[in-house]
Short mmCIF file of C-alpha atoms in Angstrom, two decimals:
data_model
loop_
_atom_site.label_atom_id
_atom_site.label_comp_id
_atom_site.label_asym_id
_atom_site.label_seq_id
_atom_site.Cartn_x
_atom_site.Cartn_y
_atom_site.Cartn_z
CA UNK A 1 0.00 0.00 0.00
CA UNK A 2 1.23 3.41 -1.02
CA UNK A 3 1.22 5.91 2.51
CA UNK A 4 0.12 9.21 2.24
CA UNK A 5 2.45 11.69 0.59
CA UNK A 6 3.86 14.32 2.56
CA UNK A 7 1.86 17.29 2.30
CA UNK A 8 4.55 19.93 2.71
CA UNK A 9 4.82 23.80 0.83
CA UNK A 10 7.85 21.89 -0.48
CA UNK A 11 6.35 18.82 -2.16
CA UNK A 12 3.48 20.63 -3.67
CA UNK A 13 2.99 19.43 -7.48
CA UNK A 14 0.65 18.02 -9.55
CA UNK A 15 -2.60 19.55 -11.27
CA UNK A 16 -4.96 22.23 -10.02
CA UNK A 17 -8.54 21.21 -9.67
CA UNK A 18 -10.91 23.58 -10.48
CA UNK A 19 -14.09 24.14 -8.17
CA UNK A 20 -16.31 20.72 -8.42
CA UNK A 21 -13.23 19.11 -9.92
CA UNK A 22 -12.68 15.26 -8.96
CA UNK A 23 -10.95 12.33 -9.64
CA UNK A 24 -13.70 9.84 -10.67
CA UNK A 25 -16.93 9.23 -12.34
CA UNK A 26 -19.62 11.63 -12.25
CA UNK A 27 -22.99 9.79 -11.79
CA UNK A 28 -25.07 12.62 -10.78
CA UNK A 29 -24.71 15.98 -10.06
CA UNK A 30 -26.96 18.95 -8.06
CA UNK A 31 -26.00 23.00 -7.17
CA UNK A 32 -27.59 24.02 -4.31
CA UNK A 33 -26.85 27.54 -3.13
CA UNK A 34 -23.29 27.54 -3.43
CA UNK A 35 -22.80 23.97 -2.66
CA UNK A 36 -22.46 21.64 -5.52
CA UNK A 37 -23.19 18.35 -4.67
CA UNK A 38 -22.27 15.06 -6.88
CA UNK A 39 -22.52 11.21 -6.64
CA UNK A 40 -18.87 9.73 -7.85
CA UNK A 41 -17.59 6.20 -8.10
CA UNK A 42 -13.84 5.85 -8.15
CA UNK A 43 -12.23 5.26 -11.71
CA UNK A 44 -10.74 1.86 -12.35
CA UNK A 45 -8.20 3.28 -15.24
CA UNK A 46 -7.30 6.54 -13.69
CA UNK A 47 -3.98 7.40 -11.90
CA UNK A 48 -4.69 9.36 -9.15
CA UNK A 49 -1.41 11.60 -8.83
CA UNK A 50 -0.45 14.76 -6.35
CA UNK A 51 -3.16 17.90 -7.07
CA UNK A 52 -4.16 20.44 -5.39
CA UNK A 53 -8.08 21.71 -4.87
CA UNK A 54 -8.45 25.40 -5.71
CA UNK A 55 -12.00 25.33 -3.30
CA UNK A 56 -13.32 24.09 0.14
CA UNK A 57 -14.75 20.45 -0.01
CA UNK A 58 -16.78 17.74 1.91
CA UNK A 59 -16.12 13.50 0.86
CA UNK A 60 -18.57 11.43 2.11
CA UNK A 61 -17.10 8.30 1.97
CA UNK A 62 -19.73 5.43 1.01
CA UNK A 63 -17.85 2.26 0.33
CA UNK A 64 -14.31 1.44 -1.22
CA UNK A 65 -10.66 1.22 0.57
CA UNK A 66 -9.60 5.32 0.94
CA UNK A 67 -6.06 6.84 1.55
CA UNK A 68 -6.07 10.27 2.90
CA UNK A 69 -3.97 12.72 4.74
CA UNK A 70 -6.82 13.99 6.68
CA UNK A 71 -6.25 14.79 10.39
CA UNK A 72 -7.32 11.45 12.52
CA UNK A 73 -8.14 8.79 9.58
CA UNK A 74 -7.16 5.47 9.87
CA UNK A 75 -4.45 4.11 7.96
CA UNK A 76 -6.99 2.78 5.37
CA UNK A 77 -10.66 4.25 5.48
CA UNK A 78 -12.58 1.06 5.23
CA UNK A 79 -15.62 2.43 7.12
CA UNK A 80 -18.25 5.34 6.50
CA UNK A 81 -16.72 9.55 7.16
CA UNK A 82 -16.35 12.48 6.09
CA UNK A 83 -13.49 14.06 5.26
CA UNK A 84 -12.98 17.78 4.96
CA UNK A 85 -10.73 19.53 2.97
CA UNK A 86 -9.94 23.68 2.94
CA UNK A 87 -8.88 25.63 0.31
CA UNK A 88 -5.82 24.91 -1.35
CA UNK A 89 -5.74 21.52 -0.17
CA UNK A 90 -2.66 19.46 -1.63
CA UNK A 91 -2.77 15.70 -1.47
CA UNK A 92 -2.79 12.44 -3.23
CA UNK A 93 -5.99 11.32 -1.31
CA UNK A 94 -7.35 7.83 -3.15
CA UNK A 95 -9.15 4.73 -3.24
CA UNK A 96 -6.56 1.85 -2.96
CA UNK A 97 -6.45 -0.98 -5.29
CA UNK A 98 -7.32 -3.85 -4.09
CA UNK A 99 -6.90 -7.30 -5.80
CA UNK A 100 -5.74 -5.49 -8.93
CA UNK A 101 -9.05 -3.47 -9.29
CA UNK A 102 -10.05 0.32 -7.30
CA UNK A 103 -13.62 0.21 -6.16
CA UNK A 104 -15.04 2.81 -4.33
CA UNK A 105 -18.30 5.26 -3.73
CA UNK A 106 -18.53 8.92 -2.55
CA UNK A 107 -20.31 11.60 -2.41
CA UNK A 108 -18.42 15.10 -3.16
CA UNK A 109 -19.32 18.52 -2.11
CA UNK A 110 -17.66 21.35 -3.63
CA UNK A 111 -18.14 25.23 -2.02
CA UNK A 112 -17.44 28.11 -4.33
CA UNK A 113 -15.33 30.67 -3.22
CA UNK A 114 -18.68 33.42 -2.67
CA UNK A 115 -20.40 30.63 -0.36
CA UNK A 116 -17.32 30.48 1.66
CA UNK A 117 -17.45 34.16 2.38
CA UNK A 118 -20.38 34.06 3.50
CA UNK A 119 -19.65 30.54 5.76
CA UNK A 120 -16.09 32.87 7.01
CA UNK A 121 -18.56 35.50 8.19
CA UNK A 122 -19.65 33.15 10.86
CA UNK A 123 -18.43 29.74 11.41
CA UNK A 124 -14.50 29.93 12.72
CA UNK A 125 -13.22 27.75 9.76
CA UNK A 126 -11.10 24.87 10.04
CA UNK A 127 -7.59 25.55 8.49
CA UNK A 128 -6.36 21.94 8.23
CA UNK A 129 -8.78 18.39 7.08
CA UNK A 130 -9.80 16.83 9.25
CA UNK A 131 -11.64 13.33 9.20
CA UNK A 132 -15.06 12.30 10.93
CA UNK A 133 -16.53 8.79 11.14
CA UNK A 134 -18.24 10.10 14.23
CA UNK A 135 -22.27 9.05 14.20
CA UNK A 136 -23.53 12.44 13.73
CA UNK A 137 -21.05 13.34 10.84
CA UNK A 138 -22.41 9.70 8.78
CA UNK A 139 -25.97 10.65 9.92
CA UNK A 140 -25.53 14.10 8.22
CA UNK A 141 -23.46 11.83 5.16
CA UNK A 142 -26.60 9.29 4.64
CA UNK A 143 -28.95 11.96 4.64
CA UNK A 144 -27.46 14.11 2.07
CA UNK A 145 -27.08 10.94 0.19
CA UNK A 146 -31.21 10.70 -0.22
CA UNK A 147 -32.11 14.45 -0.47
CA UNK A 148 -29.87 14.86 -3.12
CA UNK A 149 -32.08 12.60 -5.63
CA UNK A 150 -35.00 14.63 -4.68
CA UNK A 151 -36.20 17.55 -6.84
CA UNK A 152 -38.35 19.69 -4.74
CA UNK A 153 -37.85 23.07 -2.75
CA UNK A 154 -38.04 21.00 0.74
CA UNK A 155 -35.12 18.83 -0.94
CA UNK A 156 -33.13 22.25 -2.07
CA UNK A 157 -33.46 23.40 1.44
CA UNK A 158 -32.65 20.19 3.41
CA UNK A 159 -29.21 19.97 1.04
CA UNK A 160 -28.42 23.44 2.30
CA UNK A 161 -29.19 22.90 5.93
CA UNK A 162 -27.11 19.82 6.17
CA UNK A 163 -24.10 20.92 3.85
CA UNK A 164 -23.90 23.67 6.88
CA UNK A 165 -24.15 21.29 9.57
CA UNK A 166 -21.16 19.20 7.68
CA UNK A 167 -18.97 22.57 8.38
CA UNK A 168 -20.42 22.56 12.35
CA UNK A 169 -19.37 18.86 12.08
CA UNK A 170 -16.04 19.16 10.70
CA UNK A 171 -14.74 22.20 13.23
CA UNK A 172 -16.40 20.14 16.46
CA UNK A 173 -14.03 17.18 15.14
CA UNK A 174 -11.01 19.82 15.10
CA UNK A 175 -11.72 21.07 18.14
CA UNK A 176 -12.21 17.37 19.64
CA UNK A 177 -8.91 16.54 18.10
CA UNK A 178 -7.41 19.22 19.43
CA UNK A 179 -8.59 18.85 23.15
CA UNK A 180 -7.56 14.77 22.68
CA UNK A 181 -3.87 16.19 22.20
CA UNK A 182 -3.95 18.41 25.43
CA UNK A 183 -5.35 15.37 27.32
CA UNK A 184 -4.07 12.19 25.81
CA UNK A 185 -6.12 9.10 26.07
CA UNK A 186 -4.71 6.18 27.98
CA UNK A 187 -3.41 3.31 25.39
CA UNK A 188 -5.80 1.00 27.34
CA UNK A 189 -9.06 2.62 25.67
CA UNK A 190 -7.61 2.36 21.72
CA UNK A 191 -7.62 -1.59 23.04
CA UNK A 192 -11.37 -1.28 24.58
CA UNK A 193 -12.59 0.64 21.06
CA UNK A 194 -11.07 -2.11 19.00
CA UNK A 195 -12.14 -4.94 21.13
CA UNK A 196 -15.94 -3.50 20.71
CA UNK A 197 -15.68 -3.17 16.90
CA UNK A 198 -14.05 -6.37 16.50
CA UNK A 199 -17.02 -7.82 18.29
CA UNK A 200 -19.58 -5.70 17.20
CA UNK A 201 -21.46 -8.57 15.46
CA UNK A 202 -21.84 -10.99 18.26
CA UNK A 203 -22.05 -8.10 21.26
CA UNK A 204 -19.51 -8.30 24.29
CA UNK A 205 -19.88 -6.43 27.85
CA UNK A 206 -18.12 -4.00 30.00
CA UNK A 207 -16.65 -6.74 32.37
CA UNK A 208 -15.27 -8.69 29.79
CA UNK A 209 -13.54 -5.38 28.10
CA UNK A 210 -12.43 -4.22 31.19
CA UNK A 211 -11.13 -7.62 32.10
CA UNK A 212 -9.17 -7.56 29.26
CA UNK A 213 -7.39 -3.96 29.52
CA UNK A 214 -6.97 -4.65 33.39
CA UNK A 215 -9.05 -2.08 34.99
CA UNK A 216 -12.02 -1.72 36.97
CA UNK A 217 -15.18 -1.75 34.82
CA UNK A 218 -16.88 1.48 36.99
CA UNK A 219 -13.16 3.16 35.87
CA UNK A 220 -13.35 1.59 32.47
CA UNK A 221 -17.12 3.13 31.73
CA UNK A 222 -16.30 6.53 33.43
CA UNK A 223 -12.88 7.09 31.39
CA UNK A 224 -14.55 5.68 28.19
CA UNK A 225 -17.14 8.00 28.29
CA UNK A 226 -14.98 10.67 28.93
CA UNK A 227 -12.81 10.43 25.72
CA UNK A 228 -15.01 9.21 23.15
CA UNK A 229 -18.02 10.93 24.54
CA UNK A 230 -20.50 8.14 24.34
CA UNK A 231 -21.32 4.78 26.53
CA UNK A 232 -19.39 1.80 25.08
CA UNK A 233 -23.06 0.53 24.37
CA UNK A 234 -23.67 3.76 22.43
CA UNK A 235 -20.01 3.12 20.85
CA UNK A 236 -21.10 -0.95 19.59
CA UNK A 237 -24.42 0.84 18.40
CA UNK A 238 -22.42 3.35 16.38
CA UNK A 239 -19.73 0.24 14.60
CA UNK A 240 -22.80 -2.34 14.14
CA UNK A 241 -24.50 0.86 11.83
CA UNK A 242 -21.36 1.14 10.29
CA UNK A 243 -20.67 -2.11 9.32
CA UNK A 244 -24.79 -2.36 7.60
CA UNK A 245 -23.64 1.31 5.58
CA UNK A 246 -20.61 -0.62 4.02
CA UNK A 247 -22.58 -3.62 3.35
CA UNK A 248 -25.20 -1.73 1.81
CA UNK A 249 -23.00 0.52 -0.21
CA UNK A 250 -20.61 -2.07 -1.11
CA UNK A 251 -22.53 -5.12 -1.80
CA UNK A 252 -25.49 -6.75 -3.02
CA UNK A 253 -26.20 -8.79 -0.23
CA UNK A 254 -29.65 -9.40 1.19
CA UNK A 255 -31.23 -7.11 3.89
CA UNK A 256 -31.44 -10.26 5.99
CA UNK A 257 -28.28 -11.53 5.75
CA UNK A 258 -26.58 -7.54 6.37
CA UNK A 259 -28.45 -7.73 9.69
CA UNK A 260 -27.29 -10.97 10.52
CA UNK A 261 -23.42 -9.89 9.48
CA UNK A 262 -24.07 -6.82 11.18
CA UNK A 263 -24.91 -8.36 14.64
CA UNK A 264 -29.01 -7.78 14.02
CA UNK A 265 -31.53 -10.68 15.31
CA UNK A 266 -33.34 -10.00 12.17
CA UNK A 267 -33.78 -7.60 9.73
CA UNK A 268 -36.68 -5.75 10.99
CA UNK A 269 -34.34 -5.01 13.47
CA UNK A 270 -32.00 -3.53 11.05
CA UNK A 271 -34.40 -1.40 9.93
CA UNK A 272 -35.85 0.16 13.49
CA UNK A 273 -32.40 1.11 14.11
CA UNK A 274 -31.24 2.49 10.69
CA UNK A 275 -34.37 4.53 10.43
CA UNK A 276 -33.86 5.95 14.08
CA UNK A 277 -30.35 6.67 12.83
CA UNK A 278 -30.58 8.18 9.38
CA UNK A 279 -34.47 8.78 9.23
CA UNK A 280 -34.32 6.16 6.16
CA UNK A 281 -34.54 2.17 5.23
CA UNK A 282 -31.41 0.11 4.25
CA UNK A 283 -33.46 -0.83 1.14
CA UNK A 284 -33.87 2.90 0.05
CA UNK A 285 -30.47 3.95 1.32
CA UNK A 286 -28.70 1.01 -0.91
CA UNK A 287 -30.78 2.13 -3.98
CA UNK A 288 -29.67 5.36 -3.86
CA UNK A 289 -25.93 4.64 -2.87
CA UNK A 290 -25.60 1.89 -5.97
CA UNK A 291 -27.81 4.14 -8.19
#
């Protein structure tokens, strides 16, 4: 796997993409008061090489393996987020190519330069990109997904409202970041949060997690609370959603079987959470991610 290339003043090369410019195939396309808003799958043949964006931009990541220099990603994106990326960005961000083929699905959202004026006037920007696969930043990502095939005022304004709430999401998730650094997390709870997603499908509990990063589990729900700013109940929720976005962006498996992967008793059950989570179905969500 290639890493990320170093985004220094130095290093910069490459092309210059133009506002709404992206590596990738264009599959549908809406402007939306400044915002302009597109449904891309990743582009077996292309090259992706060093560039540089000339405007502000959202990727919601849908399915696919995704390399980025974003502040906080993973390694390898393999998961639902959004990424944010200020003007100017330089980077070689990409889908990797796995088993000789590049496969992945996003959603892009471009913000001309007069729309980020008028975002300056009032939000405190975020100066650096930063990465989100926090539950209200994939909420805001699945929703955006579905308006976007609508073609109604209420559609027009519920893009709008939720590309702003993207740039409330992204400078929270800076901020977060940046109060993590100040107050370090104890190596201990990067154990607990992979212990719960690696058994997110057949459910654990706090004694066994705590059991297994030796400490106390009234300690080990206080602290985890504390840093990731949810119960680790809330946090198995969160990965077991996750998971069913993937599936249902990625494959065509059936609806019962991506609740059963997904740690589901069934797939009604599937659906009373997804809904509560993303005020949609997996069935209507998948048609419009694999439209």
């Amino acid at each position: 796997m290639d890493e990320p290339a170093d985004d220094s003043a130095e290093s910069r090369s490459g092309p210059v993409l133009a506002h709404a410019q992206f590596f990738g195939d264009r599959q549908s396309q809406r402007r939306v008061a400044g915002f302009t808003i597109a449904s891309m799958r990743a582009d077996p043949t292309l090259q992706v090489e060093r560039h540089t964006h000339e405007t502000a931009h959202f990727i919601v990541l849908l399915s696919g393996q995704y390399v980025t220099s974003a502040r906080g990603a993973d390694a390898v994106c393999v998961r639902p987020a959004v990424i944010y990326n200020p003007p100017g960005t330089t980077h070689r961000d990409r889908f990797r190519r796995v088993g000789g083929r590049v496969d992945g699905r996003f959603i892009s959202v471009a913000v001309d330069s007069a729309r980020m004026s008028d975002i300056a006037g009032s939000f405190p920007l975020v100066d650096e990109s930063t990465y989100s696969h926090e539950r209200r930043a994939v909420q805001l990502g699945a929703r955006l997904t579905c308006e976007m095939h609508g073609r109604n005022d209420s559609s027009s304004l519920a893009i709008e409202a939720i590309c702003l709430e993207l740039f409330a999401s992204a400078i929270a998730e800076a901020r977060a970041e940046r109060t993590a650094e100040r107050t370090a997390a104890p190596g201990w709870l990067r154990v607990a949060s992979d212990l719960i997603q690696d058994h997110c499908v057949e459910g654990t509990c706090v004694a066994d997690i705590a059991r297994a990063c030796d400490v106390h589990p009234v300690y080990f729900s206080r602290a985890f609370r504390k840093f990731f700013g949810c119960s680790p109940g809330d946090y198995l929720r969160r990965c077991r959603l996750e998971r069913a976005v993937n599936l249902l962006a990625s494959t065509a498996m059936p609806l019962s079987m991506v609740a059963l992967q997904c740690g589901y008793s069934d797939q009604s059950h599937l659906n009373a959470a997804f809904r509560r989570a993303y005020d949609t179905t997996p069935a209507k969500y998948r048609r419009i991610a694999r439209s």
